[in-house]
Coordinates of C-alpha atoms and ligand atoms in Angstrom, one line a residue:
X1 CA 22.3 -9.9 -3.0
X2 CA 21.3 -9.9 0.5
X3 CA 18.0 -7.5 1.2
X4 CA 16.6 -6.6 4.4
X5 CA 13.0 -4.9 4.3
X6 CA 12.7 -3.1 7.6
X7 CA 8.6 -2.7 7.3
X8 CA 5.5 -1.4 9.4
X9 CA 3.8 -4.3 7.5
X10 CA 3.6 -7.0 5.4
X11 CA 0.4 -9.2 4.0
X12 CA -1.1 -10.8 4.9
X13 CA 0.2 -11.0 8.6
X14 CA 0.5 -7.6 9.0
X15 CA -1.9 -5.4 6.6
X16 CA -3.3 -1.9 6.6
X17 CA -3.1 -0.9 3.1
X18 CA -0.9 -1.1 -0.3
X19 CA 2.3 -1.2 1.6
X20 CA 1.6 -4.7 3.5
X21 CA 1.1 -6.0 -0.4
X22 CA 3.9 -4.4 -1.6
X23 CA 6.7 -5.9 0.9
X24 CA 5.3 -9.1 0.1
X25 CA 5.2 -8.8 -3.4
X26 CA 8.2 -7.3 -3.8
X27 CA 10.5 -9.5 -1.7
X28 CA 8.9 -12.8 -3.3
X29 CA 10.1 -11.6 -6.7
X30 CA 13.4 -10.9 -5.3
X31 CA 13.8 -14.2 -3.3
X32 CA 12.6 -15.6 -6.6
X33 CA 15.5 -13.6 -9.2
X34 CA 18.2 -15.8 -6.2
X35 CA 18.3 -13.0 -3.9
X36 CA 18.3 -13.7 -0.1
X37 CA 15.6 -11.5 1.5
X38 CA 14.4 -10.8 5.0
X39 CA 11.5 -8.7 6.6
X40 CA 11.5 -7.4 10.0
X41 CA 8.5 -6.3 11.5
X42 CA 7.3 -5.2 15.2
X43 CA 5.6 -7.9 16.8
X44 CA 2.1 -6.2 16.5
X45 CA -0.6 -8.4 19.2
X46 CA -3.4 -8.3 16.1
X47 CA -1.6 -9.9 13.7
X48 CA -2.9 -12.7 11.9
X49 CA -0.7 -15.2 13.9
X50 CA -2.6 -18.2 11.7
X51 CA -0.4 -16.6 8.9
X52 CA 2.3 -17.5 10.4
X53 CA 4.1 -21.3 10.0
X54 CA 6.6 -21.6 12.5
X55 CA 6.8 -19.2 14.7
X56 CA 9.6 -19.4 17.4
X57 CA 11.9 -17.0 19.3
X58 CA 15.1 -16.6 18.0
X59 CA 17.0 -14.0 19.7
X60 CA 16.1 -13.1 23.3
X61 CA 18.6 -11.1 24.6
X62 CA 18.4 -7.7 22.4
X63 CA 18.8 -4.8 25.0
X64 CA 17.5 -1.6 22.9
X65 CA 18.7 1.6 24.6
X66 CA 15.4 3.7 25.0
X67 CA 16.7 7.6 26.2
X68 CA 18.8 6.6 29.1
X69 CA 17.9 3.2 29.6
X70 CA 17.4 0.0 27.8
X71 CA 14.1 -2.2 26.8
X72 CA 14.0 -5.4 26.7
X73 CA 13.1 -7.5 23.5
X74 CA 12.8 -10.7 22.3
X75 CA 13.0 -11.8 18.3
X76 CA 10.6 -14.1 17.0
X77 CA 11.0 -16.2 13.5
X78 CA 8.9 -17.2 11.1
X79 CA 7.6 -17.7 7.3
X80 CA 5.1 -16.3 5.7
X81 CA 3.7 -17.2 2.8
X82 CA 7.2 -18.1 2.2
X83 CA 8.9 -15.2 3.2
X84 CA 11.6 -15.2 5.9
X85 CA 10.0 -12.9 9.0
X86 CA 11.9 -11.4 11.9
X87 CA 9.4 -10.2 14.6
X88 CA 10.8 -7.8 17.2
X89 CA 8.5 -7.8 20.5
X90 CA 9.6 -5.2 23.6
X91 CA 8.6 -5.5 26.6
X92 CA 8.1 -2.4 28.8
X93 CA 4.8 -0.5 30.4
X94 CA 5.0 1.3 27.2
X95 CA 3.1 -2.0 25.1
X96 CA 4.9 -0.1 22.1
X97 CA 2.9 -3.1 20.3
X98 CA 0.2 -4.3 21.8
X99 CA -2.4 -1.7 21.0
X100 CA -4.9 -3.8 19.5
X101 CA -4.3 -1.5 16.3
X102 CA -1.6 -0.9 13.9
X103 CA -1.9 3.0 13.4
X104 CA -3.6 5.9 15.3
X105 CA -2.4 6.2 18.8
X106 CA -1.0 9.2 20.5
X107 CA 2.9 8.0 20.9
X108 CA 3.2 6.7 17.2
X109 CA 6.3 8.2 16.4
X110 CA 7.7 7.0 19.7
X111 CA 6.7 3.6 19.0
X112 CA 8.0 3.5 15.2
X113 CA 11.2 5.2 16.8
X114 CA 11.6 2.9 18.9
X115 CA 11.4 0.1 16.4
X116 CA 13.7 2.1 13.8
X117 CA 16.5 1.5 16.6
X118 CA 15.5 -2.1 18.1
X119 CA 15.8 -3.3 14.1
X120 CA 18.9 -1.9 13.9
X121 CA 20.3 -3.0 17.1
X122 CA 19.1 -6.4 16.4
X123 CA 20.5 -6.7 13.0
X124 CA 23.9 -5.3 15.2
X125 CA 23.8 -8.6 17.5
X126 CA 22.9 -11.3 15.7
X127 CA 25.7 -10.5 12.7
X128 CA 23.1 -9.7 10.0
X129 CA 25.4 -7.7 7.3
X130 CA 23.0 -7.3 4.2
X131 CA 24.1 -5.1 1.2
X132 CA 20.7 -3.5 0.9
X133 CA 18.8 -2.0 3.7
X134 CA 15.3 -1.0 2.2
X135 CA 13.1 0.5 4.3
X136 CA 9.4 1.7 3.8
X137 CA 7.2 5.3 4.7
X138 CA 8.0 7.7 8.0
X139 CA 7.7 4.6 10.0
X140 CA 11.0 3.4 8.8
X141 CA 12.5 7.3 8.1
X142 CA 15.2 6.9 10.9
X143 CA 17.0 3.7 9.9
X144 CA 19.3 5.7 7.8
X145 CA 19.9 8.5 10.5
X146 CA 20.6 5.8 12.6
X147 CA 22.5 3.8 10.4
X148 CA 24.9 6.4 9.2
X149 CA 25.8 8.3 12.2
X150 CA 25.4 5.5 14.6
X151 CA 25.6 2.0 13.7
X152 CA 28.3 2.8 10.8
X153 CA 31.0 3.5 14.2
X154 CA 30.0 0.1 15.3
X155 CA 30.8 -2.2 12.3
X156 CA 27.8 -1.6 10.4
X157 CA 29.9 0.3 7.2
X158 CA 28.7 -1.6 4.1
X159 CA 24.8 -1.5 4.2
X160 CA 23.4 0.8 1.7
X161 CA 19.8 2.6 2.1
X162 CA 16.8 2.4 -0.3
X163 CA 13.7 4.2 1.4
X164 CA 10.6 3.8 -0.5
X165 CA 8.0 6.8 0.2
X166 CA 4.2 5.1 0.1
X167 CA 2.2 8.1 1.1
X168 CA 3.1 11.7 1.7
X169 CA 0.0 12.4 3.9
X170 CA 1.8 11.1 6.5
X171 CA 5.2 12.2 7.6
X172 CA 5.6 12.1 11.1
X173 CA 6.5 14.8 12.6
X174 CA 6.9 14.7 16.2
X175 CA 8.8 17.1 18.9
X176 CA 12.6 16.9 19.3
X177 CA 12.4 14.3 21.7
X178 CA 12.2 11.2 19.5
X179 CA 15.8 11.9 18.7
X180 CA 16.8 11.8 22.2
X181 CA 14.9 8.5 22.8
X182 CA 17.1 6.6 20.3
X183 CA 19.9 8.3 21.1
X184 CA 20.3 11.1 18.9
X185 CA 21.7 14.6 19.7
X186 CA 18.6 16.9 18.5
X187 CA 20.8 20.2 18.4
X188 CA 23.0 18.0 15.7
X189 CA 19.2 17.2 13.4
X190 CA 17.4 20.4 13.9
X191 CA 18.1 22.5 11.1
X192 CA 16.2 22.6 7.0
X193 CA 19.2 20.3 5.5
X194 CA 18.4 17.4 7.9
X195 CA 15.6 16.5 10.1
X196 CA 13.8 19.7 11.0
X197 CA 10.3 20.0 9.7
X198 CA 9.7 22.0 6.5
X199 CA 6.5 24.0 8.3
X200 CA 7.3 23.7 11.9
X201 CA 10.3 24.4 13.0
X202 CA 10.1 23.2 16.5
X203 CA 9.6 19.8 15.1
X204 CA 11.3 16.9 13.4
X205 CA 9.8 14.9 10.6
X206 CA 11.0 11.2 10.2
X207 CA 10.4 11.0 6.3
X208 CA 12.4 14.0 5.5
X209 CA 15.0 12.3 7.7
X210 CA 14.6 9.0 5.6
X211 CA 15.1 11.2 2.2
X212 CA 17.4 13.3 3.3
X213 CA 19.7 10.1 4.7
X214 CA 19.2 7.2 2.4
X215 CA 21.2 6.5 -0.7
X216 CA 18.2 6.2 -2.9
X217 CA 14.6 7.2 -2.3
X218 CA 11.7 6.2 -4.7
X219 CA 8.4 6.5 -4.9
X220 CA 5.5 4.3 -6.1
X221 CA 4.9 5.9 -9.5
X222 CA 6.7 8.3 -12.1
X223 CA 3.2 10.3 -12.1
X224 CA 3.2 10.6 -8.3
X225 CA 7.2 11.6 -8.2
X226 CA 6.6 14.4 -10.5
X227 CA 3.5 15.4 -8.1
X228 CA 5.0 15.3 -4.7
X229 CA 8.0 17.0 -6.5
X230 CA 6.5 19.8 -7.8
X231 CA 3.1 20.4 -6.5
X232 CA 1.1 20.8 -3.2
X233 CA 1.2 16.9 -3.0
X234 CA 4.1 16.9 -1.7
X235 CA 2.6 18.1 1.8
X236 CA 6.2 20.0 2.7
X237 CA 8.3 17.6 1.0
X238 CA 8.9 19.3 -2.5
X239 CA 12.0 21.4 -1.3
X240 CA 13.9 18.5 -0.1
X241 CA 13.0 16.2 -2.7
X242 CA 14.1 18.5 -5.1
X243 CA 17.3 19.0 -3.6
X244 CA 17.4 15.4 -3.1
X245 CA 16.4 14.9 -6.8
X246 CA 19.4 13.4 -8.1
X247 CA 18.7 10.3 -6.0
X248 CA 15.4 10.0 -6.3
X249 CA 12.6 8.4 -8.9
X250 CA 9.3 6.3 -8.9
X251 CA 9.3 2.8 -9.1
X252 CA 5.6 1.6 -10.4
X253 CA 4.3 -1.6 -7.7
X254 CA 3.2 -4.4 -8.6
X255 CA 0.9 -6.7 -7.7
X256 CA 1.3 -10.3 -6.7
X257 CA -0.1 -12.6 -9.2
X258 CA 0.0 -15.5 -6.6
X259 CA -2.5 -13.9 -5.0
X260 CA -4.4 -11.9 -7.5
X261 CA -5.2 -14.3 -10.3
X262 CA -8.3 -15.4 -11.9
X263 CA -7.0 -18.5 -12.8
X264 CA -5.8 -20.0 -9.9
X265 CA -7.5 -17.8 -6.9
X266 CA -8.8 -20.2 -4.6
X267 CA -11.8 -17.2 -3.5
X268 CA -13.6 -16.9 -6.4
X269 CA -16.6 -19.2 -7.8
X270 CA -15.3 -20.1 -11.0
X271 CA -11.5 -19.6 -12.2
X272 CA -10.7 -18.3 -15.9
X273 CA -8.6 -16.7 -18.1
X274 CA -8.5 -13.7 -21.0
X275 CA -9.2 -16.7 -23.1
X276 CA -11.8 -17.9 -21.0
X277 CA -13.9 -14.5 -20.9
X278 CA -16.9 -15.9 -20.3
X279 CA -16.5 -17.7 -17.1
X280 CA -16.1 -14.6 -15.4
X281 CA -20.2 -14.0 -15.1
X282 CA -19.9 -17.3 -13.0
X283 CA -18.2 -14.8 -10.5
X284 CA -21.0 -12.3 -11.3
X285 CA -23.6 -14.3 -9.9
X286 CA -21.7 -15.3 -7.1
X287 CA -21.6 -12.1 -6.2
X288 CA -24.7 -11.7 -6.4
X289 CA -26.0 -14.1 -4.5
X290 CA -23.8 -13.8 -1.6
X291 CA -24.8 -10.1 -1.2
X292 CA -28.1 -10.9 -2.0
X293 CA -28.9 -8.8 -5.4
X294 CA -31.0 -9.3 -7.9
X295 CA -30.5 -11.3 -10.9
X296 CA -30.6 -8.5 -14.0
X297 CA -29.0 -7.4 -16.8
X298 CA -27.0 -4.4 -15.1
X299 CA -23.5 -4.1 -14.9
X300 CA -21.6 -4.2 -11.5
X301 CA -19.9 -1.1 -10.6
X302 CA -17.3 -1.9 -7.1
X303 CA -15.7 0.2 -4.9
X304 CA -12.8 -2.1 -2.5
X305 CA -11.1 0.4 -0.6
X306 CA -10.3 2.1 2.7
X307 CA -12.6 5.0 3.7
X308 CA -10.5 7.3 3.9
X309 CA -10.9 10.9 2.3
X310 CA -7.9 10.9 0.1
X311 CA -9.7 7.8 -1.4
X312 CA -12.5 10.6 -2.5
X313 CA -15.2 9.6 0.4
X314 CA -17.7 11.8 -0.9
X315 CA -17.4 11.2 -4.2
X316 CA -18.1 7.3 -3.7
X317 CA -21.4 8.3 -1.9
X318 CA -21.8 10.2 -4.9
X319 CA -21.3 7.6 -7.4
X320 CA -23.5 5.0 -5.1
X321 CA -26.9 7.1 -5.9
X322 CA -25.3 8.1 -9.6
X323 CA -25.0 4.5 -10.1
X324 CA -28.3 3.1 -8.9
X325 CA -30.1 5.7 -10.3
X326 CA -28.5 4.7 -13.9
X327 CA -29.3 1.3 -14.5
X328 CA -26.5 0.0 -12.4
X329 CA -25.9 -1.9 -8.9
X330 CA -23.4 -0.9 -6.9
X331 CA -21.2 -2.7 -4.6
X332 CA -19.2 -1.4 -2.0
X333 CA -16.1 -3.1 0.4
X334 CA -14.5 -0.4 2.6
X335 CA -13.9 0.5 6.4
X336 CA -12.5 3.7 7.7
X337 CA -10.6 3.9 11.3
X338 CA -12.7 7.1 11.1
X339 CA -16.3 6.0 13.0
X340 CA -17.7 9.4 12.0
X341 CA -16.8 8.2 8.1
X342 CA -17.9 4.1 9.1
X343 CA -20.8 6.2 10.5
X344 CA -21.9 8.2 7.5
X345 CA -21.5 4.5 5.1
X346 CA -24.0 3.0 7.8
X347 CA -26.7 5.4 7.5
X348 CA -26.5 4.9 3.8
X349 CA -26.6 1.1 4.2
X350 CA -29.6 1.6 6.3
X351 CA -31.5 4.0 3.9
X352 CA -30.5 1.5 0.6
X353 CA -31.4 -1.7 3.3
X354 CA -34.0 -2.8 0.3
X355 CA -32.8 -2.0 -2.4
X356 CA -32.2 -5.2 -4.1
X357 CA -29.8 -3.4 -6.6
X358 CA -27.1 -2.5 -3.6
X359 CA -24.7 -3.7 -1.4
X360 CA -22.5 -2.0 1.5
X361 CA -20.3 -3.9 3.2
X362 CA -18.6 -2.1 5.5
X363 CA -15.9 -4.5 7.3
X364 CA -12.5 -5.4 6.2
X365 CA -12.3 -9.1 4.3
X366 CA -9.5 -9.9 2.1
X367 CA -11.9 -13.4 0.9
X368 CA -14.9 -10.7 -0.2
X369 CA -12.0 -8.7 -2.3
X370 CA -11.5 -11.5 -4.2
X371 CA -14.7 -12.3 -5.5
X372 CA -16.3 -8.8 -6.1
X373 CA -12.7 -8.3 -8.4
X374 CA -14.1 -11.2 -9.9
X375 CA -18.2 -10.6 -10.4
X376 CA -17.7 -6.9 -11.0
X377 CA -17.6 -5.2 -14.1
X378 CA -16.4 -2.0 -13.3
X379 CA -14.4 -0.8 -10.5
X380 CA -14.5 3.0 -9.0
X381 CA -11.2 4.5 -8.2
X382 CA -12.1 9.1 -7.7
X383 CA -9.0 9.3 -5.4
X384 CA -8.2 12.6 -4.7
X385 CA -4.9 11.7 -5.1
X386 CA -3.5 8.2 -5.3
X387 CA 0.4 7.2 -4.8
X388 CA 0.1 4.2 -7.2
X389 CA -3.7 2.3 -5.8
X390 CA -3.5 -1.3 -6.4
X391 CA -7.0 -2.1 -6.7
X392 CA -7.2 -0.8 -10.1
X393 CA -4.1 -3.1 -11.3
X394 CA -6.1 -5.7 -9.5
X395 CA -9.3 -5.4 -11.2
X396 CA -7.9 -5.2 -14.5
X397 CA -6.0 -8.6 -13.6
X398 CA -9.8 -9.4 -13.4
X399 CA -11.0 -8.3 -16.3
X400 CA -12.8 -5.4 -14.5
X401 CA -12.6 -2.0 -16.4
X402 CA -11.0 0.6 -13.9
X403 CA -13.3 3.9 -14.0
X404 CA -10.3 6.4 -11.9
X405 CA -9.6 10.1 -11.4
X406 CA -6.1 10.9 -13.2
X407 CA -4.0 11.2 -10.3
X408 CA -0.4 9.6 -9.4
X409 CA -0.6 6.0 -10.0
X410 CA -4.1 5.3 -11.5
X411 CA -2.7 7.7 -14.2
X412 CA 0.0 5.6 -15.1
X413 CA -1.6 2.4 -15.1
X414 CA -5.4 3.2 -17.1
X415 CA -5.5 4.4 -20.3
X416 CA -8.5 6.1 -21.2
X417 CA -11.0 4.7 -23.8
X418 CA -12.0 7.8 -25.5
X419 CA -9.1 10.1 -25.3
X420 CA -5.7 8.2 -24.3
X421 CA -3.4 9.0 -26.8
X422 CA -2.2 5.0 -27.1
X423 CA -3.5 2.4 -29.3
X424 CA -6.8 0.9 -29.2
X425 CA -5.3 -2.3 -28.0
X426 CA -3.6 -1.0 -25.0
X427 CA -7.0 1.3 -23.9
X428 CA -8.1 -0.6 -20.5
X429 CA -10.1 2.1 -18.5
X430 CA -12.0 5.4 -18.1
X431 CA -10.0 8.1 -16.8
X432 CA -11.5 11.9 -15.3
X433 CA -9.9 14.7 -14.7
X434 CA -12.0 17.2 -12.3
X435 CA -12.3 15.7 -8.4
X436 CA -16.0 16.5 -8.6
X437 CA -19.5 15.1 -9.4
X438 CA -19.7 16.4 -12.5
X439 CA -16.5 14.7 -13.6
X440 CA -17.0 11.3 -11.5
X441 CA -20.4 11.2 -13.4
X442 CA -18.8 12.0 -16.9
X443 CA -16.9 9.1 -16.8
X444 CA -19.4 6.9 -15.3
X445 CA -21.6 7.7 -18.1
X446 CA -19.4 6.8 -20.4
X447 CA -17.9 3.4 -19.2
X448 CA -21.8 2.3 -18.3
X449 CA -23.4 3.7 -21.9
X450 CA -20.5 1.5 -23.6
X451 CA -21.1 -1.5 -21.8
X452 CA -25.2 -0.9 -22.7
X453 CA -24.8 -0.1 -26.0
X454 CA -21.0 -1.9 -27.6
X455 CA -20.4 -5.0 -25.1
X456 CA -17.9 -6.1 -27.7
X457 CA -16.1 -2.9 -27.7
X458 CA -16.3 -3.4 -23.8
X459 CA -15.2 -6.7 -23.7
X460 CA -11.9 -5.7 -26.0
X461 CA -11.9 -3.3 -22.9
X462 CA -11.4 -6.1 -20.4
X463 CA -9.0 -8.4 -22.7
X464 CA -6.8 -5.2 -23.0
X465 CA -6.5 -4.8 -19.3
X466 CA -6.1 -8.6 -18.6
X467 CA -3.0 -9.0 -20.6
X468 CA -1.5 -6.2 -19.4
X469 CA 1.7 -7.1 -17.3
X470 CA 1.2 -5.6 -13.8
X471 CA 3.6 -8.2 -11.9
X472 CA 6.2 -8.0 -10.1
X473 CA 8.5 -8.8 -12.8
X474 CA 9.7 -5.4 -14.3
X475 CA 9.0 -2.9 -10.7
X476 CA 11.9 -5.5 -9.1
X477 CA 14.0 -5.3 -11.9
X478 CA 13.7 -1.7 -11.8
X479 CA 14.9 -2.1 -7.6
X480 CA 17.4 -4.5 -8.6
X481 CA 19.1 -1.6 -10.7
X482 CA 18.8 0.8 -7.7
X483 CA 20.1 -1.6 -5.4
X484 CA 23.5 -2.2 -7.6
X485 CA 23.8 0.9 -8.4
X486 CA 24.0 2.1 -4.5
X487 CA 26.3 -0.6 -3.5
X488 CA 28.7 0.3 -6.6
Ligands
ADP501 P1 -4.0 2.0 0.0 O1 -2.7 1.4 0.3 O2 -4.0 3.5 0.0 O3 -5.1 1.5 1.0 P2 -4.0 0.5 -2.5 O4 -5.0 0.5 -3.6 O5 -2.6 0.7 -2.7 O6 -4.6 1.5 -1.4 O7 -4.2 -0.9 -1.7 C1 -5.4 -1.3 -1.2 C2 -5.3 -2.8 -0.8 O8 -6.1 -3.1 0.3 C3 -5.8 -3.7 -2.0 O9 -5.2 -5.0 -1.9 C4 -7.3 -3.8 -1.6 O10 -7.9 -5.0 -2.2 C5 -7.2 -3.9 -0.1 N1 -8.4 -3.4 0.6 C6 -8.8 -2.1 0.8 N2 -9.9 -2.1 1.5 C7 -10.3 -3.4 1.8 C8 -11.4 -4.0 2.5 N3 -12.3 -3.3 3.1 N4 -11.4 -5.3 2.6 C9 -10.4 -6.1 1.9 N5 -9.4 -5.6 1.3 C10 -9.3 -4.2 1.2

């Protein structure tokens, strides 16, 4: 089958969050089962370019109508990590992408618009006919619209849509006048069974446009499909998804065991295995000694995430005094585009400065993930809501026992201790219900008191969650299903 991602990012050129991880996951598995799979991406000016082997323009002619006129763009090639890129650069006053940033400027739907149609009209002029289009969050929401009541009149019959939603926070909603810049009559787009906005009337929203347009829409997790379905997680959505429903599951991700491996990662002080255990607390005191901690016998609790507040913000500032005040040291990996939030972490890195128990690092740096999955023991996932999280299916892969609020995807993947109702051998985590203190700190209590007081128990902990299989290997079977049965 031939696939075309159509993608805001990919990892580890291109990487915000989950989603960058996920198109690379995903279309390595896919590329691997003798599918052929390309990615096209904007041409972003902060990529990591040294990612890149062999970059080189390939198509320099693409005229991309933008409202009544036409931008110019070139198309750049290249591989990464293996993986067949297509790189769409525009050139106009507007610098769609060339903000320094990814996310977060005033004109992002504009910009994402505008690379909904340049992707298009590239795949248009250079011939590309792939049998799946899959595209990825509002970013990508147009492609169908497009696709079906533009590019179909033109040749482009055969393609069928997958449209993966990521996160529901954001939607993109934006005023009629995104349709008219790709060429779109609004009138046609503005009413509840196609593109007009579920609260705001006056405006569009590009996911609901994705859902209500592609063949197949998924989500990444059964737990978060029922939630964005049927309660207030679905920020505006649940109506159309449930009108939609007949087209529409979760898909769990995976994660990339290329990347995230103890037994191969080139990041980590000293590689092993569930059969090899005890090599991990190699990693522990590597840890340790790069962030400068002391030497003790206290278990690790981690936090590796982005600051933001669905990630449960207060919570982790929370758990950082809960923590050290508990026997525990605490270690913390996170940055926020926020600088009030980046702020807030700073002053607490400055008022813990000597505590030889804690460490906040607040920068991005994928090499530091690595080896605090490694040296922890424990990793803290309170999201206030969590679409599928990653780190937790990382840190098990790690042998680093999850401690997560029971939302979305954390709820599908950790399997409570105590209370799951699942065989010992398949327990891997701690699990709480209530976002609050009181909750955080019940289950914090009880992952911390078992590693005091029954390591072995613990240990059968980490085993469980290290033989788990988080790959790729069933979630892409599961899209290789979708994807035949849209092109039937
Ligand atoms: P989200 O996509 O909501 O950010 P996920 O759990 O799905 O959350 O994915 C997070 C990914 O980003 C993981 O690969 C995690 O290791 C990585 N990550 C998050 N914050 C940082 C950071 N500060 N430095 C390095 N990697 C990070």
């Amino acid at each position: 089958m031939y696939i075309i991602m159509i993608t805001p990012e990919c990892a580890p050129v291109a990487k915000v969050g989950g989603l960058g991880d996920v198109i690379q996951g995903l279309s390595r598995e896919l590329g691997l089962r003798g599918n052929a799979v390309e990615i096209i991406l904007p041409k972003y000016d902060c990529m990591r370019y040294d990612r890149i082997w062999g970059l080189c323009k390939t198509y320099s002619d693409l005229w991309v109508p933008y409202h009544d006129q036409h931008i110019h763009c070139d198309v750049y090639f290249g591989f990464v990590e293996g993986l067949k890129c297509f790189f769409i650069e525009s050139h106009s006053d507007k610098n769609f992408f060339d903000r320094g940033l990814y996310y977060g400027h005033h004109d992002d739907c504009e910009r994402f618009a505008f690379f909904c149609r340049a992707a298009l009209e590239f795949m248009l002029k250079s011939n590309k006919h792939p049998d799946i289009i899959h595209c990825h969050d509002w970013q990508t929401g147009l492609v169908p619209v497009l696709l079906f009541d533009l590019y179909a009149s033109m040749g482009m019959t055969h393609q069928r849509v997958c449209y993966t939603l990521h996160n529901l926070k954001h939607q993109g909603v934006n005023g009629e006048h995104i349709l008219r810049q790709v060429g779109l009559n609004p009138a046609d787009y503005m009413n509840q069974d196609r593109l007009q906005d579920n609260f705001n009337h006056q405006a569009i929203n590009l996911m609901k446009g994705g859902i209500v347009y592609a063949n197949f829409v998924t989500t990444v997790s059964p737990r978060y499909a029922e939630e964005i379905k049927n309660t207030d997680l679905g920020c505006g959505l649940q109506h159309t998804l449930h009108v939609h429903s007949g087209k529409f599951g979760g898909v769990l991700n995976g994660i990339d065991y290329n990347v995230w491996n103890p037994e191969i990662d080139p990041h980590i002080a000293g590689r092993y295995s569930v059969e090899t255990i005890d090599d991990k607390y190699r990693n522990k005191k590597a840890l340790r000694r790069r962030l400068w901690l002391r030497d003790d016998f206290k278990p690790v609790v981690a936090v590796v995430s982005r600051l933001d507040h669905q990630k449960g913000v207060g919570l982790i500032k929370h758990a950082v005094q809960h923590c050290l005040g508990h026997g525990c040291q605490f270690v913390l990996l996170g940055s926020s585009p926020d600088p009030n939030v980046n702020n807030e972490f700073w002053a607490l890195k400055h008022a813990l400065n000597d505590n030889p128990d804690c460490h906040l690092e607040i920068s991005y740096n994928e090499e530091l993930a690595h080896l605090i999955y490694a040296g922890a023991d424990m990793i803290l996932v309170p999201s206030a809501f969590e679409p599928c999280g990653l780190t937790q299916m990382i840190a098990m892969k790690y042998g680093t026992v999850p401690v997560v609020r029971n939302t979305g995807g954390l709820a599908d993947t950790v399997f409570d201790a105590d209370y799951a109702p699942r065989p010992y051998h398949e327990r891997n985590g701690y699990v709480f219900n209530d976002l609050d203190n009181p909750g955080l700190e019940s289950a914090l209590n009880r992952a911390v008191g078992m590693w005091n007081v029954y390591p072995q128990y613990f240990r059968e902990l980490m085993a469980n969650g290290m033989r788990y299989d988080y790959s790729w290997n069933h979630p892409a079977e599961h899209y290789l299903n979708i994807y035949n049965y849209i092109t039937e």
